[in-house]
Coordinates of C-alpha atoms and ligand atoms in Angstrom, one line a residue:
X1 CA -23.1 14.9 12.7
X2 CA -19.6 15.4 14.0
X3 CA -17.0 17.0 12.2
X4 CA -14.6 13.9 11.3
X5 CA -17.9 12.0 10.1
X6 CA -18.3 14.7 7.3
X7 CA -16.1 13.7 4.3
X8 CA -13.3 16.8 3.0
X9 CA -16.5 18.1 0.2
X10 CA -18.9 18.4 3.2
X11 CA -16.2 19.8 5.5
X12 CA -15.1 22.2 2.3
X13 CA -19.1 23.1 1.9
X14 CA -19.4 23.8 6.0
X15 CA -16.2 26.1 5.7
X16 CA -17.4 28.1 2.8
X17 CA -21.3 28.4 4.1
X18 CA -19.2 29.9 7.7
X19 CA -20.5 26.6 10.0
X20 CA -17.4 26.6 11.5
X21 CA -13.7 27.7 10.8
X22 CA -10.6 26.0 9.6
X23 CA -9.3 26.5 12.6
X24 CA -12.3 24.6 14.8
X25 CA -12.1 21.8 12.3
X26 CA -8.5 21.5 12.7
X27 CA -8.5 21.5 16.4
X28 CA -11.3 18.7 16.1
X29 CA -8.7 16.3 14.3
X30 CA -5.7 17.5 15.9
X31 CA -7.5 15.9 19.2
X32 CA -8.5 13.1 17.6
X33 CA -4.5 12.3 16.4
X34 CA -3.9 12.9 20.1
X35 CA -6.2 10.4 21.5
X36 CA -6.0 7.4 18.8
X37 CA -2.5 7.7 17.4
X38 CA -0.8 5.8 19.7
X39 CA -2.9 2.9 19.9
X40 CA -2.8 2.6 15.7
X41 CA 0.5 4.2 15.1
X42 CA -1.1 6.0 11.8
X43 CA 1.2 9.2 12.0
X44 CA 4.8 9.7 12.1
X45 CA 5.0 13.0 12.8
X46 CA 2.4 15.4 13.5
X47 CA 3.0 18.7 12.4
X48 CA 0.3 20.6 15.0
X49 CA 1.9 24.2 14.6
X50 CA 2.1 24.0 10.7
X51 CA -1.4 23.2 10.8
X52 CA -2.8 26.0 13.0
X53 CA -1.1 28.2 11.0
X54 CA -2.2 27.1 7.8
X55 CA -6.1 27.1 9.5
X56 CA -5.5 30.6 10.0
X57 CA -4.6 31.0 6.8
X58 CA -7.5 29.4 5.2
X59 CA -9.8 31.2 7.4
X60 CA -8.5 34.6 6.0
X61 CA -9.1 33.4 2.5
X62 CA -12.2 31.8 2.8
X63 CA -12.8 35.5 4.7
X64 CA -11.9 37.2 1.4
X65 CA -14.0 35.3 -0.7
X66 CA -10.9 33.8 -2.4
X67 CA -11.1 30.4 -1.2
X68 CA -11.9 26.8 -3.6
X69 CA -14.1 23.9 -1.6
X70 CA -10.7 22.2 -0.1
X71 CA -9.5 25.5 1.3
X72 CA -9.0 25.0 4.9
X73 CA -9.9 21.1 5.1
X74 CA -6.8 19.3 6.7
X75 CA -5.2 16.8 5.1
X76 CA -2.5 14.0 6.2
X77 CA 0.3 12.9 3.5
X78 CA 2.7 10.1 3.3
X79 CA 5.9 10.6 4.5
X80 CA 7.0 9.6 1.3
X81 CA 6.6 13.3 -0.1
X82 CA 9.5 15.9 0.7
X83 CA 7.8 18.7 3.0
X84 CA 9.9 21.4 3.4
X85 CA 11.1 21.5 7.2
X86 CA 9.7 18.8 7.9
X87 CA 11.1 14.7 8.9
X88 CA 10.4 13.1 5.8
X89 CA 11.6 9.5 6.2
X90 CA 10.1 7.1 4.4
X91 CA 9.4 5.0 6.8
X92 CA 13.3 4.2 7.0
X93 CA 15.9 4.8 9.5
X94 CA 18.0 5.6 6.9
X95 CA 16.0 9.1 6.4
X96 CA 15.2 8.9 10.4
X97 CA 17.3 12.7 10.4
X98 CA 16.2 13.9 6.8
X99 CA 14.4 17.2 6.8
X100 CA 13.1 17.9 3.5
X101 CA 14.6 20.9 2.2
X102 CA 12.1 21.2 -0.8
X103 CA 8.2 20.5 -1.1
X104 CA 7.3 17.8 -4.0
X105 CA 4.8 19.2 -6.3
X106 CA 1.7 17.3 -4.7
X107 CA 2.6 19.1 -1.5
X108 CA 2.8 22.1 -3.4
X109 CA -0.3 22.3 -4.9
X110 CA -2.7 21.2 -2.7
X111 CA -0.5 23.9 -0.3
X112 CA -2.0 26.2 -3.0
X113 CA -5.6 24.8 -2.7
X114 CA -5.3 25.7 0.9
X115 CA -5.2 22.5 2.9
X116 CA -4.3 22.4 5.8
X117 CA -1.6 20.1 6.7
X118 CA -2.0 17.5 10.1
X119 CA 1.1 15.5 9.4
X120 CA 3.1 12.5 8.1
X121 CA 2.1 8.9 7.8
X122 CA 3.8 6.3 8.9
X123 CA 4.4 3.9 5.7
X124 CA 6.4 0.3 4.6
X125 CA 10.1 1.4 4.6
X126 CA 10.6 3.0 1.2
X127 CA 7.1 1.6 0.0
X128 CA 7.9 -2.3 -0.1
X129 CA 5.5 -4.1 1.8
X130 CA 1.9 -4.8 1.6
X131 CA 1.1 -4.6 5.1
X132 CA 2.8 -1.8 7.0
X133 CA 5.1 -4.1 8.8
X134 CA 8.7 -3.3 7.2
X135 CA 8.2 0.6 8.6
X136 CA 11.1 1.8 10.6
X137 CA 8.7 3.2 13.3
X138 CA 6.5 -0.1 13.7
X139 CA 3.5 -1.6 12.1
X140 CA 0.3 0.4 11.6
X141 CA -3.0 -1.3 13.2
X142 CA -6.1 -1.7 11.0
X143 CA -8.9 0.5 12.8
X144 CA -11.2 -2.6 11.6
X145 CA -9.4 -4.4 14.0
X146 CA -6.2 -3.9 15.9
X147 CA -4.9 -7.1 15.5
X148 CA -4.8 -6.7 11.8
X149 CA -2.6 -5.0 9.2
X150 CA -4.0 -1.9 7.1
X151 CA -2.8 -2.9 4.1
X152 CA 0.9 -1.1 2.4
X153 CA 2.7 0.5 2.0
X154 CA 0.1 3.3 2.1
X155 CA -0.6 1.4 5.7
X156 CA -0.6 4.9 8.0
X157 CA -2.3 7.1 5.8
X158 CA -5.4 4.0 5.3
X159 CA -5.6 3.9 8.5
X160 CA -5.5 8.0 9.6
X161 CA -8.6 8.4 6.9
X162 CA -10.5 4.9 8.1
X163 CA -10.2 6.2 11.8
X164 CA -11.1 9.8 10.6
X165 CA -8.3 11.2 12.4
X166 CA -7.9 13.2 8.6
X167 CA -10.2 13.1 6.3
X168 CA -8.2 12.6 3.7
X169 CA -5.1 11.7 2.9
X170 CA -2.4 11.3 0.0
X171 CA -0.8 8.0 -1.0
X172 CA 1.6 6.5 -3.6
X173 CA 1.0 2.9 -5.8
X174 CA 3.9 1.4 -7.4
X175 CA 2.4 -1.7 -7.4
X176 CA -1.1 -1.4 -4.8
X177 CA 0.0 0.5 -2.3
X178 CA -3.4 3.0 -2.4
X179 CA -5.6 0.7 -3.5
X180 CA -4.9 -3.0 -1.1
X181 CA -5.2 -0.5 1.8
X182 CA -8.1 1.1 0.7
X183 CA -9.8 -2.1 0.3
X184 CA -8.3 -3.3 3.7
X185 CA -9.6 -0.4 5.6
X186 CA -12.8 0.6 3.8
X187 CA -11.3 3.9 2.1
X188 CA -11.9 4.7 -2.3
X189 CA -8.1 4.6 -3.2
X190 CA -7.7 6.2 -6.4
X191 CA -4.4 5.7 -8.8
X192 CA -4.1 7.7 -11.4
X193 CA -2.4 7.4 -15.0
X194 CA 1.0 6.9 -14.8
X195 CA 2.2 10.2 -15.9
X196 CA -1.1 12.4 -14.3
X197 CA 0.7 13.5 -11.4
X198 CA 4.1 14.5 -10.9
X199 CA 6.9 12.6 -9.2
X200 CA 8.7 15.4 -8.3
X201 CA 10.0 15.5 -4.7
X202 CA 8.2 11.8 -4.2
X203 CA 11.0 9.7 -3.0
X204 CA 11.6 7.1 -5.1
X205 CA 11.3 3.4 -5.5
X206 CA 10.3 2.3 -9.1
X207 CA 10.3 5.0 -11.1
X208 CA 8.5 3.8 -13.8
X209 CA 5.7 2.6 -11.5
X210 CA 5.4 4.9 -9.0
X211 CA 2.8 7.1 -9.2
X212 CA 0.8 9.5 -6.7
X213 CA -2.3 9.6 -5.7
X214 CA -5.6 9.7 -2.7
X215 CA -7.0 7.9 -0.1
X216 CA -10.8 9.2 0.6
X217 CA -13.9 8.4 2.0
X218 CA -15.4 9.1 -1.4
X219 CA -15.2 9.0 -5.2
X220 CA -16.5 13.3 -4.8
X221 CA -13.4 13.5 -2.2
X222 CA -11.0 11.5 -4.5
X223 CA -12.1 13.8 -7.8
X224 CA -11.4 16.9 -5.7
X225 CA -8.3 16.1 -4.5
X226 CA -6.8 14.5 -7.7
X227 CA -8.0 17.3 -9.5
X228 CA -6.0 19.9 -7.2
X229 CA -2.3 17.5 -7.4
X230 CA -2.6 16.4 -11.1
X231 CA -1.0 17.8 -14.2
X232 CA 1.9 18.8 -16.3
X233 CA 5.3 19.6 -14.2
X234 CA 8.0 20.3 -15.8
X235 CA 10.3 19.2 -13.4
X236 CA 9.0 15.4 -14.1
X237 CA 10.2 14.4 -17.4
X238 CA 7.4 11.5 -16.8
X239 CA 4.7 14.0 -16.0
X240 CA 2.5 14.3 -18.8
X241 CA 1.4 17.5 -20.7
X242 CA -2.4 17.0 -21.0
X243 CA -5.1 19.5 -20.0
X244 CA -6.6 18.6 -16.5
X245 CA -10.6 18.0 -16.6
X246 CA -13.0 18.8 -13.8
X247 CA -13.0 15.6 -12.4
X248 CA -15.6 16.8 -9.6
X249 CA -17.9 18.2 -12.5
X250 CA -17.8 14.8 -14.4
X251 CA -18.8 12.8 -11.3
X252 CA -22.4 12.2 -12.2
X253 CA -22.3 10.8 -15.9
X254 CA -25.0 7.6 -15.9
X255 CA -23.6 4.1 -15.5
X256 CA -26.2 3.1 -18.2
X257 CA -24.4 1.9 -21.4
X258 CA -20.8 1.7 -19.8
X259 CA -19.6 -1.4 -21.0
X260 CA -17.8 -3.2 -18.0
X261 CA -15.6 -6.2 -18.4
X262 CA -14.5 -9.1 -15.5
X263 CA -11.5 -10.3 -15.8
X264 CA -11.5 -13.8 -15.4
X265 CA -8.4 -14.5 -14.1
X266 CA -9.0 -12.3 -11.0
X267 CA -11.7 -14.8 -10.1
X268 CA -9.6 -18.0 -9.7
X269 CA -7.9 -19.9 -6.5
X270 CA -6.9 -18.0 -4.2
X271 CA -10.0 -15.4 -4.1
X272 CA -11.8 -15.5 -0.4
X273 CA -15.1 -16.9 -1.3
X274 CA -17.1 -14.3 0.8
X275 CA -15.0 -11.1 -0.9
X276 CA -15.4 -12.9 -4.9
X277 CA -19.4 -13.0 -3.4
X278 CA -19.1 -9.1 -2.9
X279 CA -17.0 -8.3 -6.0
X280 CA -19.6 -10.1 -8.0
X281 CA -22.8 -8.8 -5.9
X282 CA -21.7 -5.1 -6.7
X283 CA -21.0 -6.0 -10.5
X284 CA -24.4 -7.5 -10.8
X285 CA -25.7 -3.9 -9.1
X286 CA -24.1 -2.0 -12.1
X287 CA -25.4 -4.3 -14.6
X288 CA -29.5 -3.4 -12.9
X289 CA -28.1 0.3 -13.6
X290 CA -28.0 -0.5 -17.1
X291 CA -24.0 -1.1 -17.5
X292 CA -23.4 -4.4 -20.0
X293 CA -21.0 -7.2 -18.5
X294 CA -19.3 -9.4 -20.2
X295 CA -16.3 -12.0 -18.9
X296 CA -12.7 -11.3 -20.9
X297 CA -9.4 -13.0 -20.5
X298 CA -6.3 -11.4 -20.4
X299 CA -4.1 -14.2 -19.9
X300 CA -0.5 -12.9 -19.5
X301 CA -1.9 -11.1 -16.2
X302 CA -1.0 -13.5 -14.0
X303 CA 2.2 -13.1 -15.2
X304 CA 2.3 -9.6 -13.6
X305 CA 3.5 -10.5 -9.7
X306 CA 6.7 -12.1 -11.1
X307 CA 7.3 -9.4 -13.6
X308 CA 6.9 -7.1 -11.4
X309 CA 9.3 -8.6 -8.8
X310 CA 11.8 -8.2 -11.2
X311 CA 11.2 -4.7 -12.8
X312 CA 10.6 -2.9 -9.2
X313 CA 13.6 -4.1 -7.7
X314 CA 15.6 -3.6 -10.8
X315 CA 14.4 0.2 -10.6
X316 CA 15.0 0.5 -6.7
X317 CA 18.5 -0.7 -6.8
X318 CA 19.5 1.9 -8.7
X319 CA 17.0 4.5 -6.9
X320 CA 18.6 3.5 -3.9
X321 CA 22.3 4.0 -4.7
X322 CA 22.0 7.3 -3.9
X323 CA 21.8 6.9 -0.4
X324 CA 25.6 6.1 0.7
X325 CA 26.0 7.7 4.0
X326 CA 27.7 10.3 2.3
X327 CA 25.3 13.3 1.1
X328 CA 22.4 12.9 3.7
X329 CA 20.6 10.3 6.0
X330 CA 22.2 7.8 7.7
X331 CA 25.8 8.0 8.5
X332 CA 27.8 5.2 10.5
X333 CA 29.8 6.2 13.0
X334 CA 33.5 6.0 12.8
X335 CA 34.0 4.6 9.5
X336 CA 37.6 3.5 8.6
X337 CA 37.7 4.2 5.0
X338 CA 35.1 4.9 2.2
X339 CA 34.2 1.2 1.8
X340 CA 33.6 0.9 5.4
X341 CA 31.4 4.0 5.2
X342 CA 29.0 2.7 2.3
X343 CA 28.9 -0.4 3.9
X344 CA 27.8 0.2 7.1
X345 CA 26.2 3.2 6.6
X346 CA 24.0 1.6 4.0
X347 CA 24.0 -1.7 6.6
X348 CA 22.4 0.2 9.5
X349 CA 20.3 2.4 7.6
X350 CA 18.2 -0.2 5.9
X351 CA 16.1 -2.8 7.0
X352 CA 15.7 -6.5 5.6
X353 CA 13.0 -6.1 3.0
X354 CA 14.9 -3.2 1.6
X355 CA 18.0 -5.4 1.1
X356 CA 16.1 -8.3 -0.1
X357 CA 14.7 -6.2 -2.8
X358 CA 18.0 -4.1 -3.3
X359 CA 20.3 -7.8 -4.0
X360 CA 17.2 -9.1 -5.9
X361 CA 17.4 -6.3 -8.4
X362 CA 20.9 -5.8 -8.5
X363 CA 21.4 -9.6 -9.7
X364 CA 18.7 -9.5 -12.2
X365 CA 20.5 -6.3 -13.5
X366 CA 23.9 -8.3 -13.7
X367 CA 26.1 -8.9 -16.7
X368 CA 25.1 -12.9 -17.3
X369 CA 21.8 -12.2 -16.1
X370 CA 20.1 -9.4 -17.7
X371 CA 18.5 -11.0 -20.8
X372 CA 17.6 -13.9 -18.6
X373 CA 15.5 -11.6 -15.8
X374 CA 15.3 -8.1 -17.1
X375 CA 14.9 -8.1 -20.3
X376 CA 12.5 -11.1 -20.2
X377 CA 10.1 -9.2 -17.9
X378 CA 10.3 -6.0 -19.5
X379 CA 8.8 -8.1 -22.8
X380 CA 6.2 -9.8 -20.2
X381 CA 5.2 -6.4 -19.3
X382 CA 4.7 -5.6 -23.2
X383 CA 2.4 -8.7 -23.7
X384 CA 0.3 -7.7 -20.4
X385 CA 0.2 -4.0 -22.0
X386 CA -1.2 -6.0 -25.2
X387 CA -3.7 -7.6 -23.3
X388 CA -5.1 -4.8 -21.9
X389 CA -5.2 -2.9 -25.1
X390 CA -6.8 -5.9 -26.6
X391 CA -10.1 -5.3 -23.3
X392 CA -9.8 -1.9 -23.9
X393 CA -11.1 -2.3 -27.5
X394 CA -14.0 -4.0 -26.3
X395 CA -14.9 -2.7 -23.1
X396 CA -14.9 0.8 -20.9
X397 CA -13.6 -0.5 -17.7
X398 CA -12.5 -3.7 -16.5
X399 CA -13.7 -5.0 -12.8
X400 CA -12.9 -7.5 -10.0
X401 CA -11.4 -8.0 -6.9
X402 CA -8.9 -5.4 -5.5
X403 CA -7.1 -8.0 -3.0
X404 CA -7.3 -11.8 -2.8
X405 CA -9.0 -11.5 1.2
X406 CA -9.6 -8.9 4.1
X407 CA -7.0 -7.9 6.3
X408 CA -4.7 -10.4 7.6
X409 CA -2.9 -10.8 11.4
X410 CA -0.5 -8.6 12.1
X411 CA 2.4 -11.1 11.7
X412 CA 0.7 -13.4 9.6
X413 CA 3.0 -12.9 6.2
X414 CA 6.1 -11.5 7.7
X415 CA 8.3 -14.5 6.9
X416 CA 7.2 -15.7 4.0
X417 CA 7.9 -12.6 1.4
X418 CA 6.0 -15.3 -1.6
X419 CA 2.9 -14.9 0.3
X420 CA 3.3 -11.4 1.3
X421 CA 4.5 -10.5 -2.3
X422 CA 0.7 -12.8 -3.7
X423 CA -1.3 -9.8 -2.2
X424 CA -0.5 -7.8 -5.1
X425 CA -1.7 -10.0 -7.7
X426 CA -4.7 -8.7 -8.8
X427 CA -3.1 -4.6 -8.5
X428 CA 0.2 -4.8 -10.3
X429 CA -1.5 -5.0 -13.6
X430 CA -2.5 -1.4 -13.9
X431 CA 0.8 -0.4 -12.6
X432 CA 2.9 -2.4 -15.2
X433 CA 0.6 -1.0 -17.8
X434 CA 0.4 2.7 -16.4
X435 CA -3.6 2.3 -16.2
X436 CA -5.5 4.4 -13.8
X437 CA -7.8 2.2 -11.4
X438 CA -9.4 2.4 -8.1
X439 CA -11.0 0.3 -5.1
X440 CA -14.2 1.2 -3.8
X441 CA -15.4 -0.8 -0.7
X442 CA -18.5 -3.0 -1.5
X443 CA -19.1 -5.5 1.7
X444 CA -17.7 -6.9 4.6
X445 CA -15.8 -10.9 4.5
X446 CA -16.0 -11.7 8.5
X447 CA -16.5 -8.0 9.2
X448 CA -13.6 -6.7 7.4
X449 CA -14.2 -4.2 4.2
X450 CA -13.8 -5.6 0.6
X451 CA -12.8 -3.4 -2.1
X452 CA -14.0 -3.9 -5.5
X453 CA -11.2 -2.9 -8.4
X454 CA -12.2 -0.7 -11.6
X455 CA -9.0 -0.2 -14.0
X456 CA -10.0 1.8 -17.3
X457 CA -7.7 2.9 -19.8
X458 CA -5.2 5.4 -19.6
X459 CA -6.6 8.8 -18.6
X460 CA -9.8 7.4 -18.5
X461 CA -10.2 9.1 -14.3
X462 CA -13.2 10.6 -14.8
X463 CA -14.7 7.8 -16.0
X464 CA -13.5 5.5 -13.1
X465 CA -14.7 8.0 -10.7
X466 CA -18.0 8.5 -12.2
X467 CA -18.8 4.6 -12.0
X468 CA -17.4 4.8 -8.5
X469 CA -19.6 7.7 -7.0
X470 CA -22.8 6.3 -9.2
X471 CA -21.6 2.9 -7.3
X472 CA -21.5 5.2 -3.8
X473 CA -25.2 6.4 -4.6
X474 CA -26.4 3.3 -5.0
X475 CA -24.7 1.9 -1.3
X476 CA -23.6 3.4 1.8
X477 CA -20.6 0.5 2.2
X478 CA -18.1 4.2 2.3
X479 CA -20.4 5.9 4.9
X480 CA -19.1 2.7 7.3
X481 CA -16.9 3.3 10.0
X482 CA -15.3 0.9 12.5
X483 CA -16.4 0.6 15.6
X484 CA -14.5 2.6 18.0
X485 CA -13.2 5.8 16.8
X486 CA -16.8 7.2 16.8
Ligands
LIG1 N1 3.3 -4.3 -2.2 C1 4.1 -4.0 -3.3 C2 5.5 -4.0 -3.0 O1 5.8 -4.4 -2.0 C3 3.6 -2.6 -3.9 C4 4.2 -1.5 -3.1 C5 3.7 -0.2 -3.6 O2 2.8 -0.1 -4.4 N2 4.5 0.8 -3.2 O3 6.4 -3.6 -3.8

């Protein structure tokens, strides 16, 4: 078996039983960047010295006995985390010159577990897209096929893990963005609790969305890493203060007796017959394992895409005020006056979804408007909370699709942000409601992975990953790669 078809456990189990060294496996995916990189445009910056040096590193600890099962496995993270040193752009011109001058606290502690950093991936500008295609540096290519998006925003890192050029990476879901490109690209996307991980040093978009988390091959890979990024911070005031479990130890509690519930309105028009047949294939599998199944309604759900549309651009309009050519990024040149300076410098620096999303929220926000918009979702959002509450009393985890169909064309939504915006509609739930949830791949629709969703209850992880590795037992739909990057 070759090195980058080992997931980060085995490659952690190799490096502690001395198969190889940190250094040999990071040379192995530094190559691989080098080779496939520019034909799916995955990283935007590679960070090749950092990560020798950090090999070495891990080697030394490993070589002291000191070392846990992800020291010295490489990892990629989206370049929406401040690295210290490092271009952290967001996938926007207007950070195109920001070097971080901080680490968030994900980089930070899994810097302390002793991974190995490989480099920044490319992402939807400021994490508004579904499909990779609003990114400053260009659109990311599905390894599944070229021609095809990878999902977004989480588009670069999807695609680095899918390709195994890392293998693993970190992502962030305000509304999807781990799990649609995990299901796009065959990857377990895990979202945690709102809460469960800190936000500090993530750039930020929605704030009361946003919230980090993995991109593996594996529920085991997921556990691990989540386990090493989560918990209290106190420089999140969102972060909450709740003991961390062993998600890795929990990983094997029996599906028999979990209690799962469909959610019927995930199962309406608009579902690609041949990815509803996989979603319901793989349910039926837990329900042989002994887990009950019953259908539920939560019927303010599909409510949640045009909530959401107005709460996350309400949040990023105000997030986004703080970049006025001014303090850092993008500066105009030659400005006249102050006025022209904010206007042009905030003009040049972002790109059209970003100001779409920017004048959406600010209007909704406006005196005249407020009750009408934003203060009418914000009581949507309660009722969808209720409704969830409401399955939560009667079930342990609620399933279905993760998105509507496979991969699309590259090209294929770009001008019709409705359509684009629809991808969503079975992922912004969890995120309006803080729930934890991820996509495991379960089949192929015309050769393209399908993810199947699980959404528990708040801090309800290590049940969600346990039903997802018992689910990864049972198949080898993870084990898949696409053809090509062999
Ligand atoms: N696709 C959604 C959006 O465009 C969600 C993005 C995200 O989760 N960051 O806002």
């Amino acid at each position: 078996m070759s090195l980058h078809h080992a997931t980060a456990a085995e490659i952690g189990r190799g490096l502690a039983a001395r198969e190889y060294s940190s250094v040999e496996v990071t040379r192995h995916f530094l190559e691989r960047i080098e080779r496939a990189n520019p034909a799916l445009n995955a990283f935007v910056t590679v960070t090749a010295e950092r990560a020798l040096a950090d090999a070495q590193r891990a080697d030394a600890r490993i070589a002291r006995g000191k070392g846990g099962l992800l020291t010295g496995v490489p990892l990629a993270h989206k370049d929406i985390f401040c690295t210290t040193g490092i271009l952290t752009s967001c996938g926007s011109r207007m950070l195109a010159n920001f070097v971080a001058p901080y680490d968030a606290t994900v980089v930070e502690r899994l810097d302390a577990a002793g991974m190995v950093l490989l480099g920044k991936t490319n992402m939807d500008e400021f994490a508004m897209g579904s499909s990779n295609e609003t990114s400053h540096y260009g659109p990311v290519r599905n390894p599944w096929d070229p021609a095809r998006v990878p999902g977004g925003s989480s588009g670069g890192s999807a695609a680095a893990v899918a390709a195994r050029l890392a293998p693993v990476a970190t992502g962030t879901d305000t509304g999807g963005s781990i799990r649609q490109p995990g299901a796009l690209t065959g990857l377990t996307g895990f979202k945690p609790t709102y809460g469960r991980v800190s936000r500090y040093g993530m750039i930020a978009f929605a704030s009361s969305l946003d919230q980090a988390g993995v991109l593996a091959q594996s529920a085991e890979d997921a556990a691990l890493v989540l386990g090493a990024m989560a918990g209290h911070d106190a420089r999140d005031s969102t972060s909450v203060d709740a003991p961390v479990p062993d998600y890795a130890a929990g990983l094997d509690r029996p599906v028999k007796g979990l209690k799962i519930g469909i959610i019927r309105e995930f199962f309406g028009d608009g579902l690609e017959a041949e990815t509803g047949a996989a979603v319901r294939a793989a349910i039926e599998a837990f329900r042989r394992e002994g887990a009950t199944v019953e259908e539920l309604s939560l019927p303010n759900l599909p409510l949640s895409v045009p909530t959401y549309y107005v709460v996350a651009p309400a949040e990023c309009s105000s997030n986004l005020s703080r970049f006025d050519g001014v303090r850092f990024g993008h500066r105009c040149r030659d400005p006249k006056d102050l006025m022209d300076l904010y206007r042009r410098s905030r003009g040049e620096g972002f790109g059209v979804e970003v100001k779409r999303r920017i004048m959406t929220g600010t209007y909704v926000l406006s005196a005249g408007y407020y009750d009408a918009y934003y203060l009418k979702a914000q009581k949507v959002r309660s009722l969808i909370n209720a409704d969830f509450r409401r399955a939560f009393a009667r079930v342990d985890v609620l399933m279905g699709p993760t998105a509507p169909t496979p991969a699309f064309a590259i090209g294929a939504k770009t001008d019709d942000p409705i359509l684009m915006y629809l991808n969503d509609i079975y992922t912004i739930g969890a995120n309006l409601a803080g729930l934890p949830a991820v996509s495991v791949p379960c089949g192929l629709s015309g050769g393209l992975p399908v993810g199947l969703q699980i959404i528990g209850p708040h801090f309800a992880e290590e049940r969600l990953l346990a039903a997802a590795h018992a689910w990864q037992r049972l198949t080898d739909w993870h084990r898949r790669m696409p053809q090509g990057w062999a």
